[in-house]
């Protein structure tokens, strides 16, 4: 008989300083992370659009720690999510390689789609890399916001708010994207 405290899967909606976020997990690890929305209901709708999201809200210890880390990140702290277990069952080998390479990027570190493809062993496939990142089920833990288009341009972002959300997340990490401010704008008068 299994102990009643065994937790196999669940979900949580958390309120952070940047909005409501959601996570879902299986017995193997994180399966879904939803970036900020304005309401708890919007996050729940997004979470439950995906198969395999459990209605349970019981949290194993690693999830309690992950929630605290997400809240700390949202508050501007340097957080390392590389140790978070992720369940990527059903994801093809190309995407797994891209996600693994992206997970090696640290807080405030960026690269381009082309360079990430190369690091993942798939040089010459920047568009395919962008498509793989657009399908990322656990943004932030697999930090797809840290991947830029060629020439340091922001590139796309499939989360709510699109590229503006990506730019805000990068700014939280101290990364400025885009042209430098005009000389006159750099003074306070």
PDB file of N, CA and C in Angstrom, residues 9-111:
ATOM      1  N   UNK A   9       1.261  14.059  -9.109  1.00  0.00           N
ATOM      2  CA  UNK A   9       1.079  15.139 -10.073  1.00  0.00           C
ATOM      3  C   UNK A   9       0.208  16.219  -9.445  1.00  0.00           C
ATOM      4  N   UNK A  10       0.302  17.418 -10.004  1.00  0.00           N
ATOM      5  CA  UNK A  10      -0.512  18.502  -9.480  1.00  0.00           C
ATOM      6  C   UNK A  10      -0.276  19.788 -10.231  1.00  0.00           C
ATOM      7  N   UNK A  11      -0.884  20.833  -9.715  1.00  0.00           N
ATOM      8  CA  UNK A  11      -0.712  22.165 -10.307  1.00  0.00           C
ATOM      9  C   UNK A  11      -0.819  23.211  -9.208  1.00  0.00           C
ATOM     10  N   UNK A  12      -0.316  24.394  -9.511  1.00  0.00           N
ATOM     11  CA  UNK A  12      -0.416  25.515  -8.580  1.00  0.00           C
ATOM     12  C   UNK A  12      -0.480  26.812  -9.373  1.00  0.00           C
ATOM     13  N   UNK A  13      -1.257  27.743  -8.857  1.00  0.00           N
ATOM     14  CA  UNK A  13      -1.285  29.103  -9.382  1.00  0.00           C
ATOM     15  C   UNK A  13      -0.689  29.964  -8.291  1.00  0.00           C
ATOM     16  N   UNK A  14       0.277  30.786  -8.665  1.00  0.00           N
ATOM     17  CA  UNK A  14       0.934  31.615  -7.663  1.00  0.00           C
ATOM     18  C   UNK A  14       0.859  33.080  -8.040  1.00  0.00           C
ATOM     19  N   UNK A  15       0.713  33.894  -7.035  1.00  0.00           N
ATOM     20  CA  UNK A  15       0.691  35.332  -7.263  1.00  0.00           C
ATOM     21  C   UNK A  15       2.086  35.868  -6.997  1.00  0.00           C
ATOM     22  N   UNK A  16       2.629  36.574  -7.996  1.00  0.00           N
ATOM     23  CA  UNK A  16       3.958  37.168  -7.852  1.00  0.00           C
ATOM     24  C   UNK A  16       3.826  38.680  -8.032  1.00  0.00           C
ATOM     25  N   UNK A  17       4.897  39.405  -7.824  1.00  0.00           N
ATOM     26  CA  UNK A  17       4.854  40.861  -8.002  1.00  0.00           C
ATOM     27  C   UNK A  17       4.656  41.255  -9.464  1.00  0.00           C
ATOM     28  N   UNK A  18       4.852  40.317 -10.406  1.00  0.00           N
ATOM     29  CA  UNK A  18       4.659  40.642 -11.825  1.00  0.00           C
ATOM     30  C   UNK A  18       3.378  40.027 -12.394  1.00  0.00           C
ATOM     31  N   UNK A  19       2.573  39.410 -11.556  1.00  0.00           N
ATOM     32  CA  UNK A  19       1.313  38.829 -12.002  1.00  0.00           C
ATOM     33  C   UNK A  19       1.156  37.388 -11.547  1.00  0.00           C
ATOM     34  N   UNK A  20       0.052  36.778 -11.955  1.00  0.00           N
ATOM     35  CA  UNK A  20      -0.211  35.379 -11.619  1.00  0.00           C
ATOM     36  C   UNK A  20       0.553  34.482 -12.576  1.00  0.00           C
ATOM     37  N   UNK A  21       1.162  33.444 -12.015  1.00  0.00           N
ATOM     38  CA  UNK A  21       1.888  32.460 -12.812  1.00  0.00           C
ATOM     39  C   UNK A  21       1.367  31.080 -12.428  1.00  0.00           C
ATOM     40  N   UNK A  22       1.585  30.102 -13.301  1.00  0.00           N
ATOM     41  CA  UNK A  22       1.107  28.767 -13.009  1.00  0.00           C
ATOM     42  C   UNK A  22       2.141  27.715 -13.343  1.00  0.00           C
ATOM     43  N   UNK A  23       2.086  26.625 -12.591  1.00  0.00           N
ATOM     44  CA  UNK A  23       2.955  25.486 -12.866  1.00  0.00           C
ATOM     45  C   UNK A  23       2.131  24.211 -12.760  1.00  0.00           C
ATOM     46  N   UNK A  24       2.586  23.187 -13.455  1.00  0.00           N
ATOM     47  CA  UNK A  24       2.010  21.852 -13.343  1.00  0.00           C
ATOM     48  C   UNK A  24       3.164  20.858 -13.370  1.00  0.00           C
ATOM     49  N   UNK A  25       2.990  19.761 -12.656  1.00  0.00           N
ATOM     50  CA  UNK A  25       4.054  18.775 -12.561  1.00  0.00           C
ATOM     51  C   UNK A  25       3.485  17.371 -12.616  1.00  0.00           C
ATOM     52  N   UNK A  26       4.365  16.442 -12.989  1.00  0.00           N
ATOM     53  CA  UNK A  26       4.065  15.017 -12.985  1.00  0.00           C
ATOM     54  C   UNK A  26       4.942  14.386 -11.911  1.00  0.00           C
ATOM     55  N   UNK A  27       4.892  13.066 -11.840  1.00  0.00           N
ATOM     56  CA  UNK A  27       5.758  12.375 -10.886  1.00  0.00           C
ATOM     57  C   UNK A  27       7.224  12.489 -11.283  1.00  0.00           C
ATOM     58  N   UNK A  28       7.513  12.891 -12.553  1.00  0.00           N
ATOM     59  CA  UNK A  28       8.894  13.000 -13.034  1.00  0.00           C
ATOM     60  C   UNK A  28       9.453  14.415 -12.952  1.00  0.00           C
ATOM     61  N   UNK A  29       8.585  15.421 -12.917  1.00  0.00           N
ATOM     62  CA  UNK A  29       9.087  16.789 -12.882  1.00  0.00           C
ATOM     63  C   UNK A  29       8.080  17.779 -13.442  1.00  0.00           C
ATOM     64  N   UNK A  30       8.550  18.990 -13.644  1.00  0.00           N
ATOM     65  CA  UNK A  30       7.721  20.084 -14.143  1.00  0.00           C
ATOM     66  C   UNK A  30       7.279  19.798 -15.578  1.00  0.00           C
ATOM     67  N   UNK A  31       5.990  19.948 -15.859  1.00  0.00           N
ATOM     68  CA  UNK A  31       5.498  19.720 -17.226  1.00  0.00           C
ATOM     69  C   UNK A  31       4.996  21.003 -17.876  1.00  0.00           C
ATOM     70  N   UNK A  32       4.730  22.031 -17.090  1.00  0.00           N
ATOM     71  CA  UNK A  32       4.150  23.265 -17.633  1.00  0.00           C
ATOM     72  C   UNK A  32       4.493  24.421 -16.710  1.00  0.00           C
ATOM     73  N   UNK A  33       4.827  25.574 -17.309  1.00  0.00           N
ATOM     74  CA  UNK A  33       4.998  26.810 -16.554  1.00  0.00           C
ATOM     75  C   UNK A  33       4.370  27.916 -17.392  1.00  0.00           C
ATOM     76  N   UNK A  34       3.436  28.628 -16.810  1.00  0.00           N
ATOM     77  CA  UNK A  34       2.763  29.729 -17.498  1.00  0.00           C
ATOM     78  C   UNK A  34       3.287  31.042 -16.951  1.00  0.00           C
ATOM     79  N   UNK A  35       3.790  31.869 -17.846  1.00  0.00           N
ATOM     80  CA  UNK A  35       4.309  33.187 -17.478  1.00  0.00           C
ATOM     81  C   UNK A  35       3.157  34.120 -17.103  1.00  0.00           C
ATOM     82  N   UNK A  36       3.462  35.282 -16.525  1.00  0.00           N
ATOM     83  CA  UNK A  36       2.440  36.123 -15.890  1.00  0.00           C
ATOM     84  C   UNK A  36       1.229  36.505 -16.739  1.00  0.00           C
ATOM     85  N   UNK A  37       0.108  36.459 -16.064  1.00  0.00           N
ATOM     86  CA  UNK A  37      -1.176  36.941 -16.565  1.00  0.00           C
ATOM     87  C   UNK A  37      -1.755  37.835 -15.466  1.00  0.00           C
ATOM     88  N   UNK A  38      -2.798  38.585 -15.817  1.00  0.00           N
ATOM     89  CA  UNK A  38      -3.398  39.491 -14.840  1.00  0.00           C
ATOM     90  C   UNK A  38      -4.311  38.791 -13.843  1.00  0.00           C
ATOM     91  N   UNK A  39      -4.818  37.597 -14.205  1.00  0.00           N
ATOM     92  CA  UNK A  39      -5.768  36.946 -13.301  1.00  0.00           C
ATOM     93  C   UNK A  39      -5.452  35.470 -13.086  1.00  0.00           C
ATOM     94  N   UNK A  40      -5.867  35.004 -11.934  1.00  0.00           N
ATOM     95  CA  UNK A  40      -5.751  33.591 -11.571  1.00  0.00           C
ATOM     96  C   UNK A  40      -6.523  32.733 -12.592  1.00  0.00           C
ATOM     97  N   UNK A  41      -7.702  33.212 -12.997  1.00  0.00           N
ATOM     98  CA  UNK A  41      -8.555  32.463 -13.926  1.00  0.00           C
ATOM     99  C   UNK A  41      -7.875  32.274 -15.284  1.00  0.00           C
ATOM    100  N   UNK A  42      -7.203  33.311 -15.761  1.00  0.00           N
ATOM    101  CA  UNK A  42      -6.507  33.217 -17.052  1.00  0.00           C
ATOM    102  C   UNK A  42      -5.406  32.162 -16.991  1.00  0.00           C
ATOM    103  N   UNK A  43      -4.674  32.121 -15.894  1.00  0.00           N
ATOM    104  CA  UNK A  43      -3.612  31.118 -15.723  1.00  0.00           C
ATOM    105  C   UNK A  43      -4.217  29.723 -15.664  1.00  0.00           C
ATOM    106  N   UNK A  44      -5.289  29.550 -14.893  1.00  0.00           N
ATOM    107  CA  UNK A  44      -5.909  28.229 -14.801  1.00  0.00           C
ATOM    108  C   UNK A  44      -6.417  27.761 -16.163  1.00  0.00           C
ATOM    109  N   UNK A  45      -7.011  28.660 -16.938  1.00  0.00           N
ATOM    110  CA  UNK A  45      -7.463  28.303 -18.289  1.00  0.00           C
ATOM    111  C   UNK A  45      -6.285  27.825 -19.130  1.00  0.00           C
ATOM    112  N   UNK A  46      -5.166  28.563 -19.072  1.00  0.00           N
ATOM    113  CA  UNK A  46      -3.985  28.167 -19.853  1.00  0.00           C
ATOM    114  C   UNK A  46      -3.427  26.831 -19.381  1.00  0.00           C
ATOM    115  N   UNK A  47      -3.343  26.624 -18.076  1.00  0.00           N
ATOM    116  CA  UNK A  47      -2.810  25.364 -17.556  1.00  0.00           C
ATOM    117  C   UNK A  47      -3.649  24.178 -18.012  1.00  0.00           C
ATOM    118  N   UNK A  48      -4.969  24.297 -17.877  1.00  0.00           N
ATOM    119  CA  UNK A  48      -5.834  23.151 -18.143  1.00  0.00           C
ATOM    120  C   UNK A  48      -6.125  22.927 -19.620  1.00  0.00           C
ATOM    121  N   UNK A  49      -5.587  23.774 -20.496  1.00  0.00           N
ATOM    122  CA  UNK A  49      -5.659  23.524 -21.937  1.00  0.00           C
ATOM    123  C   UNK A  49      -4.764  22.355 -22.329  1.00  0.00           C
ATOM    124  N   UNK A  50      -3.847  21.999 -21.471  1.00  0.00           N
ATOM    125  CA  UNK A  50      -2.853  20.979 -21.777  1.00  0.00           C
ATOM    126  C   UNK A  50      -3.190  19.659 -21.105  1.00  0.00           C
ATOM    127  N   UNK A  51      -3.051  18.595 -21.854  1.00  0.00           N
ATOM    128  CA  UNK A  51      -3.292  17.257 -21.323  1.00  0.00           C
ATOM    129  C   UNK A  51      -2.274  16.954 -20.222  1.00  0.00           C
ATOM    130  N   UNK A  52      -2.694  16.177 -19.274  1.00  0.00           N
ATOM    131  CA  UNK A  52      -1.784  15.728 -18.229  1.00  0.00           C
ATOM    132  C   UNK A  52      -1.677  16.640 -17.029  1.00  0.00           C
ATOM    133  N   UNK A  53      -2.408  17.748 -17.008  1.00  0.00           N
ATOM    134  CA  UNK A  53      -2.371  18.641 -15.852  1.00  0.00           C
ATOM    135  C   UNK A  53      -3.364  18.131 -14.820  1.00  0.00           C
ATOM    136  N   UNK A  54      -2.848  17.781 -13.668  1.00  0.00           N
ATOM    137  CA  UNK A  54      -3.661  17.224 -12.591  1.00  0.00           C
ATOM    138  C   UNK A  54      -4.396  18.322 -11.830  1.00  0.00           C
ATOM    139  N   UNK A  55      -5.563  17.995 -11.328  1.00  0.00           N
ATOM    140  CA  UNK A  55      -6.325  18.951 -10.517  1.00  0.00           C
ATOM    141  C   UNK A  55      -5.816  19.013  -9.081  1.00  0.00           C
ATOM    142  N   UNK A  56      -4.949  18.083  -8.694  1.00  0.00           N
ATOM    143  CA  UNK A  56      -4.413  18.078  -7.330  1.00  0.00           C
ATOM    144  C   UNK A  56      -3.609  19.350  -7.060  1.00  0.00           C
ATOM    145  N   UNK A  57      -3.702  19.837  -5.832  1.00  0.00           N
ATOM    146  CA  UNK A  57      -2.908  21.006  -5.441  1.00  0.00           C
ATOM    147  C   UNK A  57      -1.914  20.654  -4.322  1.00  0.00           C
ATOM    148  N   UNK A  58      -1.798  19.371  -3.988  1.00  0.00           N
ATOM    149  CA  UNK A  58      -0.805  18.938  -3.000  1.00  0.00           C
ATOM    150  C   UNK A  58       0.584  19.105  -3.600  1.00  0.00           C
ATOM    151  N   UNK A  59       1.493  19.693  -2.815  1.00  0.00           N
ATOM    152  CA  UNK A  59       2.807  20.052  -3.350  1.00  0.00           C
ATOM    153  C   UNK A  59       3.939  19.267  -2.699  1.00  0.00           C
ATOM    154  N   UNK A  60       4.719  18.538  -3.519  1.00  0.00           N
ATOM    155  CA  UNK A  60       5.933  17.929  -2.978  1.00  0.00           C
ATOM    156  C   UNK A  60       6.940  19.034  -2.628  1.00  0.00           C
ATOM    157  N   UNK A  61       7.940  18.699  -1.855  1.00  0.00           N
ATOM    158  CA  UNK A  61       8.900  19.697  -1.379  1.00  0.00           C
ATOM    159  C   UNK A  61       9.586  20.447  -2.519  1.00  0.00           C
ATOM    160  N   UNK A  62       9.959  19.751  -3.598  1.00  0.00           N
ATOM    161  CA  UNK A  62      10.643  20.443  -4.688  1.00  0.00           C
ATOM    162  C   UNK A  62       9.745  21.498  -5.325  1.00  0.00           C
ATOM    163  N   UNK A  63       8.435  21.272  -5.323  1.00  0.00           N
ATOM    164  CA  UNK A  63       7.499  22.258  -5.876  1.00  0.00           C
ATOM    165  C   UNK A  63       7.391  23.460  -4.942  1.00  0.00           C
ATOM    166  N   UNK A  64       7.349  23.215  -3.644  1.00  0.00           N
ATOM    167  CA  UNK A  64       7.330  24.314  -2.668  1.00  0.00           C
ATOM    168  C   UNK A  64       8.559  25.201  -2.888  1.00  0.00           C
ATOM    169  N   UNK A  65       9.714  24.566  -3.070  1.00  0.00           N
ATOM    170  CA  UNK A  65      10.961  25.305  -3.299  1.00  0.00           C
ATOM    171  C   UNK A  65      10.930  26.035  -4.653  1.00  0.00           C
ATOM    172  N   UNK A  66      10.372  25.401  -5.673  1.00  0.00           N
ATOM    173  CA  UNK A  66      10.272  26.036  -6.987  1.00  0.00           C
ATOM    174  C   UNK A  66       9.377  27.272  -6.918  1.00  0.00           C
ATOM    175  N   UNK A  67       8.263  27.174  -6.237  1.00  0.00           N
ATOM    176  CA  UNK A  67       7.356  28.323  -6.096  1.00  0.00           C
ATOM    177  C   UNK A  67       8.074  29.486  -5.422  1.00  0.00           C
ATOM    178  N   UNK A  68       8.819  29.196  -4.358  1.00  0.00           N
ATOM    179  CA  UNK A  68       9.583  30.249  -3.672  1.00  0.00           C
ATOM    180  C   UNK A  68      10.614  30.858  -4.624  1.00  0.00           C
ATOM    181  N   UNK A  69      11.256  30.034  -5.447  1.00  0.00           N
ATOM    182  CA  UNK A  69      12.254  30.523  -6.402  1.00  0.00           C
ATOM    183  C   UNK A  69      11.616  31.381  -7.487  1.00  0.00           C
ATOM    184  N   UNK A  70      10.447  30.985  -7.981  1.00  0.00           N
ATOM    185  CA  UNK A  70       9.753  31.777  -9.008  1.00  0.00           C
ATOM    186  C   UNK A  70       9.366  33.137  -8.437  1.00  0.00           C
ATOM    187  N   UNK A  71       8.865  33.149  -7.209  1.00  0.00           N
ATOM    188  CA  UNK A  71       8.492  34.430  -6.575  1.00  0.00           C
ATOM    189  C   UNK A  71       9.720  35.307  -6.379  1.00  0.00           C
ATOM    190  N   UNK A  72      10.850  34.697  -6.001  1.00  0.00           N
ATOM    191  CA  UNK A  72      12.094  35.454  -5.830  1.00  0.00           C
ATOM    192  C   UNK A  72      12.563  36.017  -7.175  1.00  0.00           C
ATOM    193  N   UNK A  73      12.487  35.223  -8.237  1.00  0.00           N
ATOM    194  CA  UNK A  73      12.857  35.694  -9.569  1.00  0.00           C
ATOM    195  C   UNK A  73      11.976  36.880  -9.969  1.00  0.00           C
ATOM    196  N   UNK A  74      10.676  36.739  -9.782  1.00  0.00           N
ATOM    197  CA  UNK A  74       9.733  37.801 -10.146  1.00  0.00           C
ATOM    198  C   UNK A  74      10.012  39.090  -9.375  1.00  0.00           C
ATOM    199  N   UNK A  75      10.594  38.952  -8.183  1.00  0.00           N
ATOM    200  CA  UNK A  75      10.940  40.116  -7.370  1.00  0.00           C
ATOM    201  C   UNK A  75      12.316  40.677  -7.730  1.00  0.00           C
ATOM    202  N   UNK A  76      12.963  40.082  -8.750  1.00  0.00           N
ATOM    203  CA  UNK A  76      14.227  40.621  -9.230  1.00  0.00           C
ATOM    204  C   UNK A  76      15.475  39.918  -8.743  1.00  0.00           C
ATOM    205  N   UNK A  77      15.330  38.801  -8.047  1.00  0.00           N
ATOM    206  CA  UNK A  77      16.504  38.092  -7.543  1.00  0.00           C
ATOM    207  C   UNK A  77      17.110  37.186  -8.614  1.00  0.00           C
ATOM    208  N   UNK A  78      18.427  36.992  -8.537  1.00  0.00           N
ATOM    209  CA  UNK A  78      19.164  36.089  -9.418  1.00  0.00           C
ATOM    210  C   UNK A  78      18.871  34.670  -8.946  1.00  0.00           C
ATOM    211  N   UNK A  79      18.107  33.928  -9.724  1.00  0.00           N
ATOM    212  CA  UNK A  79      17.706  32.575  -9.363  1.00  0.00           C
ATOM    213  C   UNK A  79      18.207  31.605 -10.428  1.00  0.00           C
ATOM    214  N   UNK A  80      18.722  30.467  -9.990  1.00  0.00           N
ATOM    215  CA  UNK A  80      19.197  29.416 -10.882  1.00  0.00           C
ATOM    216  C   UNK A  80      18.157  28.296 -10.893  1.00  0.00           C
ATOM    217  N   UNK A  81      17.526  28.071 -12.038  1.00  0.00           N
ATOM    218  CA  UNK A  81      16.502  27.037 -12.166  1.00  0.00           C
ATOM    219  C   UNK A  81      17.055  25.742 -12.778  1.00  0.00           C
ATOM    220  N   UNK A  82      18.371  25.645 -12.942  1.00  0.00           N
ATOM    221  CA  UNK A  82      18.946  24.507 -13.669  1.00  0.00           C
ATOM    222  C   UNK A  82      18.750  23.169 -12.956  1.00  0.00           C
ATOM    223  N   UNK A  83      18.494  23.185 -11.655  1.00  0.00           N
ATOM    224  CA  UNK A  83      18.307  21.936 -10.926  1.00  0.00           C
ATOM    225  C   UNK A  83      16.861  21.468 -10.853  1.00  0.00           C
ATOM    226  N   UNK A  84      15.943  22.221 -11.409  1.00  0.00           N
ATOM    227  CA  UNK A  84      14.523  21.857 -11.360  1.00  0.00           C
ATOM    228  C   UNK A  84      14.283  20.641 -12.260  1.00  0.00           C
ATOM    229  N   UNK A  85      13.681  19.571 -11.721  1.00  0.00           N
ATOM    230  CA  UNK A  85      13.389  18.423 -12.581  1.00  0.00           C
ATOM    231  C   UNK A  85      12.298  18.785 -13.595  1.00  0.00           C
ATOM    232  N   UNK A  86      12.535  18.407 -14.845  1.00  0.00           N
ATOM    233  CA  UNK A  86      11.590  18.714 -15.915  1.00  0.00           C
ATOM    234  C   UNK A  86      11.199  17.406 -16.597  1.00  0.00           C
ATOM    235  N   UNK A  87       9.911  17.214 -16.809  1.00  0.00           N
ATOM    236  CA  UNK A  87       9.385  16.037 -17.498  1.00  0.00           C
ATOM    237  C   UNK A  87       9.070  16.440 -18.935  1.00  0.00           C
ATOM    238  N   UNK A  88       9.920  16.026 -19.857  1.00  0.00           N
ATOM    239  CA  UNK A  88       9.748  16.354 -21.272  1.00  0.00           C
ATOM    240  C   UNK A  88       9.386  15.122 -22.092  1.00  0.00           C
ATOM    241  N   UNK A  89       8.618  14.210 -21.497  1.00  0.00           N
ATOM    242  CA  UNK A  89       8.158  13.027 -22.230  1.00  0.00           C
ATOM    243  C   UNK A  89       7.455  13.455 -23.511  1.00  0.00           C
ATOM    244  N   UNK A  90       7.779  12.782 -24.599  1.00  0.00           N
ATOM    245  CA  UNK A  90       7.127  13.069 -25.868  1.00  0.00           C
ATOM    246  C   UNK A  90       7.799  14.152 -26.697  1.00  0.00           C
ATOM    247  N   UNK A  91       8.831  14.787 -26.153  1.00  0.00           N
ATOM    248  CA  UNK A  91       9.546  15.837 -26.889  1.00  0.00           C
ATOM    249  C   UNK A  91      10.634  15.170 -27.733  1.00  0.00           C
ATOM    250  N   UNK A  92      10.739  15.575 -29.002  1.00  0.00           N
ATOM    251  CA  UNK A  92      11.708  14.959 -29.916  1.00  0.00           C
ATOM    252  C   UNK A  92      13.150  15.332 -29.550  1.00  0.00           C
ATOM    253  N   UNK A  93      14.093  14.567 -30.100  1.00  0.00           N
ATOM    254  CA  UNK A  93      15.514  14.727 -29.772  1.00  0.00           C
ATOM    255  C   UNK A  93      16.058  16.110 -30.123  1.00  0.00           C
ATOM    256  N   UNK A  94      15.612  16.688 -31.241  1.00  0.00           N
ATOM    257  CA  UNK A  94      16.081  18.023 -31.609  1.00  0.00           C
ATOM    258  C   UNK A  94      15.702  19.031 -30.531  1.00  0.00           C
ATOM    259  N   UNK A  95      14.432  19.051 -30.153  1.00  0.00           N
ATOM    260  CA  UNK A  95      13.987  19.997 -29.117  1.00  0.00           C
ATOM    261  C   UNK A  95      14.677  19.724 -27.787  1.00  0.00           C
ATOM    262  N   UNK A  96      14.868  18.451 -27.438  1.00  0.00           N
ATOM    263  CA  UNK A  96      15.572  18.130 -26.188  1.00  0.00           C
ATOM    264  C   UNK A  96      16.975  18.729 -26.194  1.00  0.00           C
ATOM    265  N   UNK A  97      17.683  18.636 -27.321  1.00  0.00           N
ATOM    266  CA  UNK A  97      19.037  19.184 -27.423  1.00  0.00           C
ATOM    267  C   UNK A  97      19.009  20.709 -27.287  1.00  0.00           C
ATOM    268  N   UNK A  98      18.039  21.356 -27.936  1.00  0.00           N
ATOM    269  CA  UNK A  98      17.911  22.816 -27.848  1.00  0.00           C
ATOM    270  C   UNK A  98      17.605  23.227 -26.408  1.00  0.00           C
ATOM    271  N   UNK A  99      16.666  22.539 -25.781  1.00  0.00           N
ATOM    272  CA  UNK A  99      16.282  22.873 -24.396  1.00  0.00           C
ATOM    273  C   UNK A  99      17.447  22.660 -23.435  1.00  0.00           C
ATOM    274  N   UNK A 100      18.203  21.581 -23.642  1.00  0.00           N
ATOM    275  CA  UNK A 100      19.356  21.313 -22.784  1.00  0.00           C
ATOM    276  C   UNK A 100      20.394  22.428 -22.916  1.00  0.00           C
ATOM    277  N   UNK A 101      20.649  22.862 -24.141  1.00  0.00           N
ATOM    278  CA  UNK A 101      21.619  23.948 -24.361  1.00  0.00           C
ATOM    279  C   UNK A 101      21.107  25.253 -23.740  1.00  0.00           C
ATOM    280  N   UNK A 102      19.819  25.522 -23.864  1.00  0.00           N
ATOM    281  CA  UNK A 102      19.250  26.749 -23.289  1.00  0.00           C
ATOM    282  C   UNK A 102      19.340  26.731 -21.766  1.00  0.00           C
ATOM    283  N   UNK A 103      19.155  25.575 -21.153  1.00  0.00           N
ATOM    284  CA  UNK A 103      19.200  25.479 -19.683  1.00  0.00           C
ATOM    285  C   UNK A 103      20.576  25.817 -19.122  1.00  0.00           C
ATOM    286  N   UNK A 104      21.598  25.780 -19.958  1.00  0.00           N
ATOM    287  CA  UNK A 104      22.956  26.100 -19.494  1.00  0.00           C
ATOM    288  C   UNK A 104      23.194  27.609 -19.399  1.00  0.00           C
ATOM    289  N   UNK A 105      22.293  28.407 -19.966  1.00  0.00           N
ATOM    290  CA  UNK A 105      22.430  29.869 -19.877  1.00  0.00           C
ATOM    291  C   UNK A 105      22.078  30.319 -18.470  1.00  0.00           C
ATOM    292  N   UNK A 106      22.891  31.154 -17.908  1.00  0.00           N
ATOM    293  CA  UNK A 106      22.685  31.633 -16.548  1.00  0.00           C
ATOM    294  C   UNK A 106      21.934  32.959 -16.547  1.00  0.00           C
ATOM    295  N   UNK A 107      21.512  33.368 -15.391  1.00  0.00           N
ATOM    296  CA  UNK A 107      20.823  34.640 -15.166  1.00  0.00           C
ATOM    297  C   UNK A 107      21.602  35.764 -15.848  1.00  0.00           C
ATOM    298  N   UNK A 108      20.931  36.502 -16.723  1.00  0.00           N
ATOM    299  CA  UNK A 108      21.555  37.637 -17.397  1.00  0.00           C
ATOM    300  C   UNK A 108      22.429  37.298 -18.586  1.00  0.00           C
ATOM    301  N   UNK A 109      22.559  36.018 -18.927  1.00  0.00           N
ATOM    302  CA  UNK A 109      23.384  35.589 -20.057  1.00  0.00           C
ATOM    303  C   UNK A 109      22.477  35.348 -21.261  1.00  0.00           C
ATOM    304  N   UNK A 110      22.837  35.910 -22.401  1.00  0.00           N
ATOM    305  CA  UNK A 110      22.051  35.712 -23.612  1.00  0.00           C
ATOM    306  C   UNK A 110      22.910  35.121 -24.715  1.00  0.00           C
ATOM    307  N   UNK A 111      22.242  34.595 -25.720  1.00  0.00           N
ATOM    308  CA  UNK A 111      22.900  34.120 -26.929  1.00  0.00           C
ATOM    309  C   UNK A 111      21.898  34.281 -28.065  1.00  0.00           C
TER     310      UNK A 111
END
